[in-house]
């Protein structure tokens, strides 16, 4: 996979353009906005999620993909636009040496590994019967299960030890599970899942390793947003800016 393909696989046109413009209907497949490239009162600038493209149907009469948009909006060359979007997608371009798969082959720590198992578990729950309500909520915001998978979004079911039981059943490294903050000790001294009945999103470091999770409550549970506590691989103050959904 080339860097261009990898960026396109990780970002949608809406992810990119919504950093620049207020979209009229961001959860639609074809959001609209006032064209940033000419003066207008009614929106003639529209996006197509299906084609990951944009077009001004008004005075400009031009369009393109996410790289074209950033080049035009920032007045920069393709290479700079690619670097900018790769950074946004969490891809560390400097360390790649042209090998898109290099970082995936690198040895992962035990904590990263259990986080990957957890991500997969959360995603399967989202697609399963227990995740029905969560998936409906996401769909109402324009995120289908394919997009959820691509963005590391899943669902931690209710109950005290859904994930814990799964990790045990596959013989996961229990020390790593605790150290990764996936399970926590309750007041009564028993272990329970850190996240229950919440939509989860993986938080990755620039190399793509999963270092923790953010989780949004379904319904009125408090706190609305909950994140992995500080661990050896997760430092909130350094990484939380990457949580794009924190404002919804
Ligand atoms: Zn225009």
mmCIF file of C-alpha atoms and ligand atoms in Angstrom:
data_model
loop_
_atom_site.group_PDB
_atom_site.id
_atom_site.type_symbol
_atom_site.label_atom_id
_atom_site.label_comp_id
_atom_site.label_asym_id
_atom_site.label_seq_id
_atom_site.Cartn_x
_atom_site.Cartn_y
_atom_site.Cartn_z
ATOM 1 C CA UNK A 1 0.000 0.000 0.000
ATOM 2 C CA UNK A 2 1.420 3.385 -0.924
ATOM 3 C CA UNK A 3 1.380 6.277 1.516
ATOM 4 C CA UNK A 4 -1.322 7.937 -0.596
ATOM 5 C CA UNK A 5 -3.509 4.823 -0.404
ATOM 6 C CA UNK A 6 -2.912 4.487 3.303
ATOM 7 C CA UNK A 7 -3.947 8.079 3.965
ATOM 8 C CA UNK A 8 -7.065 7.578 1.825
ATOM 9 C CA UNK A 9 -7.878 4.387 3.704
ATOM 10 C CA UNK A 10 -7.672 6.175 7.036
ATOM 11 C CA UNK A 11 -9.342 9.492 6.263
ATOM 12 C CA UNK A 12 -12.553 10.440 4.526
ATOM 13 C CA UNK A 13 -13.109 13.630 2.579
ATOM 14 C CA UNK A 14 -15.371 14.728 5.447
ATOM 15 C CA UNK A 15 -12.569 14.195 8.007
ATOM 16 C CA UNK A 16 -10.328 16.440 5.960
ATOM 17 C CA UNK A 17 -12.691 19.194 4.858
ATOM 18 C CA UNK A 18 -14.453 19.524 8.212
ATOM 19 C CA UNK A 19 -11.147 20.767 9.645
ATOM 20 C CA UNK A 20 -11.560 23.784 7.365
ATOM 21 C CA UNK A 21 -15.274 24.343 6.895
ATOM 22 C CA UNK A 22 -18.505 24.132 8.822
ATOM 23 C CA UNK A 23 -20.531 21.544 6.950
ATOM 24 C CA UNK A 24 -24.293 21.987 6.686
ATOM 25 C CA UNK A 25 -25.144 18.329 7.186
ATOM 26 C CA UNK A 26 -21.987 16.480 8.204
ATOM 27 C CA UNK A 27 -23.687 13.113 8.670
ATOM 28 C CA UNK A 28 -25.059 13.036 5.125
ATOM 29 C CA UNK A 29 -23.307 11.133 2.315
ATOM 30 C CA UNK A 30 -23.128 14.459 0.472
ATOM 31 C CA UNK A 31 -22.524 17.293 2.966
ATOM 32 C CA UNK A 32 -22.617 20.868 1.680
ATOM 33 C CA UNK A 33 -20.869 24.068 2.676
ATOM 34 C CA UNK A 34 -20.193 27.578 1.489
ATOM 35 C CA UNK A 35 -17.405 27.339 -1.074
ATOM 36 C CA UNK A 36 -14.113 28.394 0.530
ATOM 37 C CA UNK A 37 -12.709 29.363 -2.863
ATOM 38 C CA UNK A 38 -15.266 31.949 -3.966
ATOM 39 C CA UNK A 39 -17.724 34.359 -2.319
ATOM 40 C CA UNK A 40 -21.247 33.047 -2.037
ATOM 41 C CA UNK A 41 -24.378 33.184 0.111
ATOM 42 C CA UNK A 42 -25.853 29.767 -0.584
ATOM 43 C CA UNK A 43 -23.744 26.605 -0.479
ATOM 44 C CA UNK A 44 -22.693 25.268 -3.857
ATOM 45 C CA UNK A 45 -19.722 23.374 -2.490
ATOM 46 C CA UNK A 46 -20.464 19.723 -1.846
ATOM 47 C CA UNK A 47 -18.679 16.577 -0.787
ATOM 48 C CA UNK A 48 -19.259 12.998 -1.812
ATOM 49 C CA UNK A 49 -18.382 10.454 0.837
ATOM 50 C CA UNK A 50 -18.914 7.664 -1.687
ATOM 51 C CA UNK A 51 -16.210 9.060 -3.950
ATOM 52 C CA UNK A 52 -14.177 10.837 -1.256
ATOM 53 C CA UNK A 53 -14.336 13.932 -3.406
ATOM 54 C CA UNK A 54 -15.392 17.591 -3.344
ATOM 55 C CA UNK A 55 -16.738 19.934 -5.989
ATOM 56 C CA UNK A 56 -17.788 23.554 -6.276
ATOM 57 C CA UNK A 57 -20.834 23.556 -8.541
ATOM 58 C CA UNK A 58 -20.855 27.366 -8.528
ATOM 59 C CA UNK A 59 -18.394 29.955 -9.828
ATOM 60 C CA UNK A 60 -15.276 27.784 -9.402
ATOM 61 C CA UNK A 61 -16.592 24.752 -11.255
ATOM 62 C CA UNK A 62 -13.703 22.661 -9.963
ATOM 63 C CA UNK A 63 -13.339 19.672 -7.716
ATOM 64 C CA UNK A 64 -11.036 16.883 -6.707
ATOM 65 C CA UNK A 65 -9.973 14.618 -3.900
ATOM 66 C CA UNK A 66 -8.688 15.254 -0.386
ATOM 67 C CA UNK A 67 -5.155 16.106 -1.507
ATOM 68 C CA UNK A 68 -6.398 18.607 -4.106
ATOM 69 C CA UNK A 69 -8.521 20.235 -1.443
ATOM 70 C CA UNK A 70 -5.653 20.717 1.018
ATOM 71 C CA UNK A 71 -3.314 21.933 -1.743
ATOM 72 C CA UNK A 72 -5.855 24.539 -2.815
ATOM 73 C CA UNK A 73 -7.007 25.538 0.674
ATOM 74 C CA UNK A 74 -3.486 25.869 2.105
ATOM 75 C CA UNK A 75 -1.770 26.930 -1.114
ATOM 76 C CA UNK A 76 0.763 24.119 -0.836
ATOM 77 C CA UNK A 77 2.284 21.492 -3.120
ATOM 78 C CA UNK A 78 1.156 17.876 -3.314
ATOM 79 C CA UNK A 79 4.078 16.593 -1.257
ATOM 80 C CA UNK A 80 3.281 18.952 1.619
ATOM 81 C CA UNK A 81 -0.417 18.098 1.440
ATOM 82 C CA UNK A 82 0.434 14.406 1.574
ATOM 83 C CA UNK A 83 2.648 14.936 4.618
ATOM 84 C CA UNK A 84 0.005 17.005 6.345
ATOM 85 C CA UNK A 85 -2.723 14.404 5.823
ATOM 86 C CA UNK A 86 -0.413 11.527 6.738
ATOM 87 C CA UNK A 87 0.244 13.269 10.056
ATOM 88 C CA UNK A 88 -3.476 13.795 10.535
ATOM 89 C CA UNK A 89 -4.020 10.101 9.828
ATOM 90 C CA UNK A 90 -1.456 9.237 12.497
ATOM 91 C CA UNK A 91 1.141 7.925 10.070
ATOM 92 C CA UNK A 92 4.716 8.792 10.958
ATOM 93 C CA UNK A 93 6.146 9.607 7.536
ATOM 94 C CA UNK A 94 9.715 10.331 8.628
ATOM 95 C CA UNK A 95 10.200 6.853 10.034
ATOM 96 C CA UNK A 96 8.770 4.939 7.155
ATOM 97 C CA UNK A 97 11.692 4.811 4.758
ATOM 98 C CA UNK A 98 9.208 4.128 2.013
ATOM 99 C CA UNK A 99 8.002 0.900 3.562
ATOM 100 C CA UNK A 100 4.332 1.160 4.377
ATOM 101 C CA UNK A 101 4.260 -2.171 6.148
ATOM 102 C CA UNK A 102 7.401 -1.688 8.187
ATOM 103 C CA UNK A 103 5.741 -0.423 11.319
ATOM 104 C CA UNK A 104 3.252 -3.277 11.354
ATOM 105 C CA UNK A 105 6.018 -5.838 11.269
ATOM 106 C CA UNK A 106 7.956 -4.267 14.117
ATOM 107 C CA UNK A 107 7.835 -6.072 17.401
ATOM 108 C CA UNK A 108 4.951 -4.864 19.476
ATOM 109 C CA UNK A 109 4.995 -4.720 23.219
ATOM 110 C CA UNK A 110 2.680 -6.949 25.225
ATOM 111 C CA UNK A 111 0.547 -3.917 26.084
ATOM 112 C CA UNK A 112 0.071 -2.985 22.441
ATOM 113 C CA UNK A 113 -0.838 -6.583 21.693
ATOM 114 C CA UNK A 114 -3.574 -6.859 24.316
ATOM 115 C CA UNK A 115 -4.930 -3.509 23.145
ATOM 116 C CA UNK A 116 -5.189 -4.951 19.645
ATOM 117 C CA UNK A 117 -7.085 -7.945 20.953
ATOM 118 C CA UNK A 118 -9.389 -5.543 22.803
ATOM 119 C CA UNK A 119 -9.971 -3.444 19.685
ATOM 120 C CA UNK A 120 -10.965 -6.503 17.720
ATOM 121 C CA UNK A 121 -13.266 -7.615 20.541
ATOM 122 C CA UNK A 122 -14.909 -4.175 20.736
ATOM 123 C CA UNK A 123 -15.455 -4.104 16.985
ATOM 124 C CA UNK A 124 -17.043 -7.563 16.969
ATOM 125 C CA UNK A 125 -19.393 -6.488 19.771
ATOM 126 C CA UNK A 126 -20.411 -3.450 17.741
ATOM 127 C CA UNK A 127 -21.408 -5.729 14.881
ATOM 128 C CA UNK A 128 -23.134 -8.197 17.199
ATOM 129 C CA UNK A 129 -26.544 -8.151 18.869
ATOM 130 C CA UNK A 130 -25.316 -6.205 21.898
ATOM 131 C CA UNK A 131 -23.961 -3.430 19.724
ATOM 132 C CA UNK A 132 -27.176 -2.786 17.827
ATOM 133 C CA UNK A 133 -28.043 0.457 19.602
ATOM 134 C CA UNK A 134 -24.467 1.731 19.459
ATOM 135 C CA UNK A 135 -24.216 1.002 15.736
ATOM 136 C CA UNK A 136 -27.544 2.743 15.103
ATOM 137 C CA UNK A 137 -26.204 5.764 16.990
ATOM 138 C CA UNK A 138 -23.047 5.773 14.866
ATOM 139 C CA UNK A 139 -25.010 5.334 11.635
ATOM 140 C CA UNK A 140 -27.108 8.371 12.525
ATOM 141 C CA UNK A 141 -23.811 10.237 12.485
ATOM 142 C CA UNK A 142 -22.732 8.874 9.140
ATOM 143 C CA UNK A 143 -20.476 6.119 10.479
ATOM 144 C CA UNK A 144 -21.326 2.679 9.126
ATOM 145 C CA UNK A 145 -19.646 -0.473 10.344
ATOM 146 C CA UNK A 146 -17.010 -0.351 7.605
ATOM 147 C CA UNK A 147 -16.008 3.168 8.612
ATOM 148 C CA UNK A 148 -16.097 2.167 12.278
ATOM 149 C CA UNK A 149 -13.714 -0.697 11.561
ATOM 150 C CA UNK A 150 -11.357 1.579 9.660
ATOM 151 C CA UNK A 151 -11.323 4.157 12.440
ATOM 152 C CA UNK A 152 -10.954 1.721 15.311
ATOM 153 C CA UNK A 153 -14.451 2.308 16.650
ATOM 154 C CA UNK A 154 -16.173 -0.453 18.590
ATOM 155 C CA UNK A 155 -18.495 -1.164 21.479
ATOM 156 C CA UNK A 156 -17.759 -2.275 25.017
ATOM 157 C CA UNK A 157 -20.879 -4.151 26.134
ATOM 158 C CA UNK A 158 -22.497 -3.709 29.529
ATOM 159 C CA UNK A 159 -21.750 -6.089 32.352
ATOM 160 C CA UNK A 160 -18.694 -6.190 34.546
ATOM 161 C CA UNK A 161 -16.316 -8.459 32.713
ATOM 162 C CA UNK A 162 -17.198 -9.054 29.060
ATOM 163 C CA UNK A 163 -13.742 -8.144 27.781
ATOM 164 C CA UNK A 164 -12.004 -9.623 30.805
ATOM 165 C CA UNK A 165 -13.722 -12.972 30.221
ATOM 166 C CA UNK A 166 -12.743 -12.902 26.557
ATOM 167 C CA UNK A 167 -9.117 -12.088 27.331
ATOM 168 C CA UNK A 168 -9.005 -14.885 29.893
ATOM 169 C CA UNK A 169 -10.546 -17.349 27.458
ATOM 170 C CA UNK A 170 -7.820 -16.749 24.903
ATOM 171 C CA UNK A 171 -5.071 -16.883 27.521
ATOM 172 C CA UNK A 172 -4.012 -13.240 27.213
ATOM 173 C CA UNK A 173 -1.082 -12.073 29.322
ATOM 174 C CA UNK A 174 -2.980 -11.052 32.480
ATOM 175 C CA UNK A 175 -0.259 -8.713 33.690
ATOM 176 C CA UNK A 176 -0.337 -6.878 30.369
ATOM 177 C CA UNK A 177 -4.138 -6.674 30.520
ATOM 178 C CA UNK A 178 -3.932 -4.916 33.895
ATOM 179 C CA UNK A 179 -1.000 -2.728 32.876
ATOM 180 C CA UNK A 180 -2.781 -1.659 29.688
ATOM 181 C CA UNK A 181 -5.662 -0.413 31.851
ATOM 182 C CA UNK A 182 -8.223 -2.685 30.181
ATOM 183 C CA UNK A 183 -9.435 -3.977 33.523
ATOM 184 C CA UNK A 184 -9.446 -2.097 36.811
ATOM 185 C CA UNK A 185 -9.976 -3.025 40.437
ATOM 186 C CA UNK A 186 -13.367 -2.032 41.829
ATOM 187 C CA UNK A 187 -13.936 -0.730 45.350
ATOM 188 C CA UNK A 188 -14.805 -4.235 46.517
ATOM 189 C CA UNK A 189 -11.428 -5.453 45.304
ATOM 190 C CA UNK A 190 -12.754 -7.394 42.323
ATOM 191 C CA UNK A 191 -11.579 -6.802 38.781
ATOM 192 C CA UNK A 192 -13.915 -5.392 36.180
ATOM 193 C CA UNK A 193 -13.756 -4.056 32.634
ATOM 194 C CA UNK A 194 -12.615 -0.451 32.406
ATOM 195 C CA UNK A 195 -15.296 0.278 29.794
ATOM 196 C CA UNK A 196 -18.896 -0.953 29.905
ATOM 197 C CA UNK A 197 -21.819 0.016 27.682
ATOM 198 C CA UNK A 198 -19.719 2.543 25.805
ATOM 199 C CA UNK A 199 -18.718 3.238 22.233
ATOM 200 C CA UNK A 200 -14.957 2.880 22.108
ATOM 201 C CA UNK A 201 -12.322 4.368 19.855
ATOM 202 C CA UNK A 202 -8.730 3.232 19.655
ATOM 203 C CA UNK A 203 -6.060 5.807 20.370
ATOM 204 C CA UNK A 204 -2.881 5.189 18.411
ATOM 205 C CA UNK A 205 0.625 6.512 18.629
ATOM 206 C CA UNK A 206 2.248 7.925 15.487
ATOM 207 C CA UNK A 207 3.483 4.449 14.568
ATOM 208 C CA UNK A 208 -0.029 3.062 14.581
ATOM 209 C CA UNK A 209 0.233 1.087 17.819
ATOM 210 C CA UNK A 210 -2.882 1.141 19.982
ATOM 211 C CA UNK A 211 -1.916 2.824 23.241
ATOM 212 C CA UNK A 212 -5.326 3.233 24.820
ATOM 213 C CA UNK A 213 -9.023 3.802 24.242
ATOM 214 C CA UNK A 214 -11.489 6.623 24.493
ATOM 215 C CA UNK A 215 -15.035 5.644 25.358
ATOM 216 C CA UNK A 216 -18.297 7.518 25.067
ATOM 217 C CA UNK A 217 -21.251 6.539 27.225
ATOM 218 C CA UNK A 218 -24.445 5.284 25.638
ATOM 219 C CA UNK A 219 -27.398 7.100 27.184
ATOM 220 C CA UNK A 220 -26.903 9.379 30.160
ATOM 221 C CA UNK A 221 -24.170 7.529 32.037
ATOM 222 C CA UNK A 222 -21.482 9.712 33.559
ATOM 223 C CA UNK A 223 -18.841 10.584 32.785
ATOM 224 C CA UNK A 224 -19.850 10.945 29.159
ATOM 225 C CA UNK A 225 -16.265 10.438 28.026
ATOM 226 C CA UNK A 226 -13.861 8.086 29.689
ATOM 227 C CA UNK A 227 -10.331 7.289 28.609
ATOM 228 C CA UNK A 228 -7.717 4.745 29.493
ATOM 229 C CA UNK A 229 -5.871 5.931 32.583
ATOM 230 C CA UNK A 230 -2.161 6.669 32.425
ATOM 231 C CA UNK A 231 -0.145 3.590 31.564
ATOM 232 C CA UNK A 232 3.426 2.883 30.515
ATOM 233 C CA UNK A 233 2.415 3.466 26.884
ATOM 234 C CA UNK A 234 -0.394 5.999 27.283
ATOM 235 C CA UNK A 235 0.244 9.545 28.395
ATOM 236 C CA UNK A 236 -2.990 11.511 28.267
ATOM 237 C CA UNK A 237 -1.493 14.953 28.103
ATOM 238 C CA UNK A 238 0.485 13.979 25.023
ATOM 239 C CA UNK A 239 -2.097 12.007 23.123
ATOM 240 C CA UNK A 240 -5.609 13.202 23.862
ATOM 241 C CA UNK A 241 -5.557 15.939 21.254
ATOM 242 C CA UNK A 242 -5.887 13.158 18.708
ATOM 243 C CA UNK A 243 -9.370 12.254 19.892
ATOM 244 C CA UNK A 244 -11.416 13.953 17.202
ATOM 245 C CA UNK A 245 -14.777 12.994 18.568
ATOM 246 C CA UNK A 246 -14.350 14.707 21.925
ATOM 247 C CA UNK A 247 -16.487 17.629 20.765
ATOM 248 C CA UNK A 248 -19.606 15.749 19.660
HETATM 249 ZN ZN1 LIG B 1 -16.463 27.880 -5.513
#
